[in-house]
Amino acid sequence: MRCEVVAVGTELLLGQIVDSNSAWIGEQLALAGIDSHFQTKVGDNLARIVSCIRLALERSDAVILCGGLGPTQDDITREAIAEVMGVPLIRSPEMAERIRALFASRGRQMAANNLRQADIPDGAVPIPEMPGTAPGLICPVGEKVIYAVPGVPYEMRTMVSATVIPDLQRRAGVSAVIQSRVLRTWGHTESGLAELLAGRIEELDVIGNPTLAFQASGIEGIKVRITAKARDPAAANAMLMAEEARLRAVLGDYVFGVDDQNMESVVVDMLNSRGWCLAVAESVTGGLVTCRLTGVPGAGEVVRGGLVAYASDIKFALLGVPEGPVVTAEAAGAMAAGVRKLLQADVGLATTGVAGPAEQEGQPVGTVWLGLALGERVEAEVVRLPGDPSRIRQYGVISVLNFLRLRLLENSPDEDRAGRPARG
Amino acid sequence: MRCEVVAVGTELLLGQIVDSNSAWIGEQLALAGIDSHFQTKVGDNLARIVSCIRLALERSDAVILCGGLGPTQDDITREAIAEVMGVPLIRSPEMAERIRALFASRGRQMAANNLRQADIPDGAVPIPEMPGTAPGLICPVGEKVIYAVPGVPYEMRTMVSATVIPDLQRRAGVSAVIQSRVLRTWGHTESGLAELLAGRIEELDVIGNPTLAFQASGIEGIKVRITAKARDPAAANAMLMAEEARLRAVLGDYVFGVDDQNMESVVVDMLNSRGWCLAVAESVTGGLVTCRLTGVPGAGEVVRGGLVAYASDIKFALLGVPEGPVVTAEAAGAMAAGVRKLLQADVGLATTGVAGPAEQEGQPVGTVWLGLALGERVEAEVVRLPGDPSRIRQYGVISVLNFLRLRLLENSPDEDRAGRPARG
């Protein structure tokens, strides 16, 4: 089974919008085991949309059309499909009623134009999900099929996940369930992780299921994706669990989370389970550590706040950093201890370093000291980070959060809590 | 002259990378007055790349191939072009030498593989710019032409701007120069701006040159793009200047910057020219205001730092906010005055509000108070912002920076400086 994606919209060709929808659909197709060899963008032009659909149906068994289902005269995806199918558009009374009801339920006035969205090619079937006012369509063309979904990402994703992918799998005779889980890692290179897992990778090359894939994701670390194929969801999940356990046994603390977890949400959860609260002192990262932490839902329980001590004299006056150079282990440690005291937290975290463009205090660009005050222990660690100033800041944020994560792991909430630091 | 874009790479089809290169090239083509009707993504497969190039050359006069020029066996764009041209690949001694020299100059070992990048289709001409190790190519196919550029965005952009677009314009016989300028606005809706400019838009519809276009850019405000066509760069620039002056006369302070300027760089420049320094107290924005300001090159001269007073008791203890509700005008003003004093700045800026998901102190989600302490004046203003917590924070940041900008405009550095506040 081969399926192409055609994204419709002149704004995509003009570069006013980056087409991230096609990338997302491509990922879903790959996960579902459906081949996809081409993706096309085309403008709001009837003849050209028609030619793209015809070409896609020549090369593949199915095509997902994304966009051009809105209520305005520019939105001509429905017309193009009708032309390819060789049928007229027919107003669906059920769909018209559904659109009317949707507007009424939101207390909004419906323009007459909106009823154009109820005009569907004769023989097409509406996609059951309808998160917005644009109906999605399943349009049979002989043995092949066209799916039409809206360009609004949320609406598109709902329809593709719930209807398009299952329908494609049914047509492909795929009775298997395919599920995947992503292990998120920080602190090792892609080739380093591959070396650690070399034995297991060789075994899986023979077994063939589950499969492993690495994905370097820059400031988000390196992802290891496990994909399992099984007869039902429970069996697929059991395979994922077993493989995750195997990989974790090898990768250990490099794994900081799974799937949608990120470093800040993991750290907030760990603090929460220990009943500890945090304060942050930032120089080189300029507020970004505090910003990412406070962006986690529920962060208010554990994040007291932060001080961005950008000017050196603020570090001296408010954080008790000894006057002198500030890109040092001593300064990072003093900042962490100082902000913990100033903001009355259990744990203090700090960054000080050189984001560039020029070196500072004789330290090269990319030098970042991470400071931590936890219990009796005040410590610092240096990292050397690559890239431009913005990237150095971003890497600095995840590095300092990972530093905190590793130390929190050593202070498990299940262990003796006598070691818990007093507030203040 | 019509030109298509073909992006090469299996990782694009699998959704591991979003293809933002094609969007950028599409924008450049549009600005240069060159039509582009289709964009295609194809994987690292020789037959399929060849079929995409042939199709693009049937439909259009030129094709820009992006990606697949690296040194590994996956990188087969050169082979595909040679097949379409019906010529062999020939190793270019000059190019081989250039690649060798590049590695030597960076003190890096060159793998033998890298010399594959010196294999170019017979009859192709290298693109002069070469910011990385991958040569770009101009490949004539009868009257038509294939351009090959690397997928690394920086390398691609350099080659497209310096060589591909000018070469396309020469082939198209476009002797006119097309230039554009973006006026960046904040504080009014797209339809509101269009209404203000209705008279001028009508005039320009008749004149036809320059043209105006609006682009809503979410948390970045609304952009008004002026595009001018003229016989030479000086004449195009003069048209842009004249039109900019006309529009500014109507839009006034809604315009906060042009082209690559953003709200934080504008505010940092304004503070700099006044010789004033700033401190920020943040609650709802969690450090994001300080983070964006400190990301501006040269911010160290004017940004002293910030206090993220996420917990209410920090607002009371360190900023002198009276105990009680904190989503109020009084709290926002006190935070601004308090952080100005704490961090010894000329100007204090503050945010306090409700990002959600739940309301707070009886204030609905999206309520954000902006505080400002400048000279004798301590004031606050409320905004009601839409969206999820992340979007409310982002809107809050640009709102408070715009609040500061408008007040700084009232305190022009050219005016009597007696009103300048004392430090402390």
Short mmCIF file of C-alpha atoms in Angstrom, two decimals, chain A residues 1 5 18 22 54 60 111 172 177 187 204 231 260 267 281 294 315 352 374 381 394 399 408 417 424:
data_model
loop_
_atom_site.label_atom_id
_atom_site.label_comp_id
_atom_site.label_asym_id
_atom_site.label_seq_id
_atom_site.Cartn_x
_atom_site.Cartn_y
_atom_site.Cartn_z
CA MET A 1 0.00 0.00 0.00
CA VAL A 5 0.41 13.50 0.54
CA VAL A 18 5.82 26.19 6.47
CA SER A 22 2.86 16.86 5.53
CA ARG A 54 -4.21 12.27 -11.00
CA SER A 60 0.24 5.29 -5.53
CA ALA A 111 -22.27 33.11 6.76
CA ALA A 172 -3.75 -2.71 3.00
CA VAL A 177 -1.25 -3.15 15.34
CA GLY A 187 24.45 13.12 27.73
CA LEU A 204 16.81 -7.22 16.46
CA ARG A 231 -1.80 -8.82 16.77
CA ASP A 260 6.07 13.54 25.33
CA VAL A 267 12.61 17.60 36.87
CA ALA A 281 20.02 31.99 39.60
CA THR A 294 7.47 27.58 35.06
CA LYS A 315 25.69 38.49 41.76
CA THR A 352 27.13 31.36 34.57
CA LEU A 374 21.21 20.55 47.52
CA GLU A 381 30.36 21.39 36.92
CA GLN A 394 19.56 26.44 24.97
CA SER A 399 22.57 20.74 30.72
CA LEU A 408 17.89 14.10 42.41
CA ARG A 417 14.50 11.11 54.07
CA GLY A 424 16.12 28.47 54.07
#
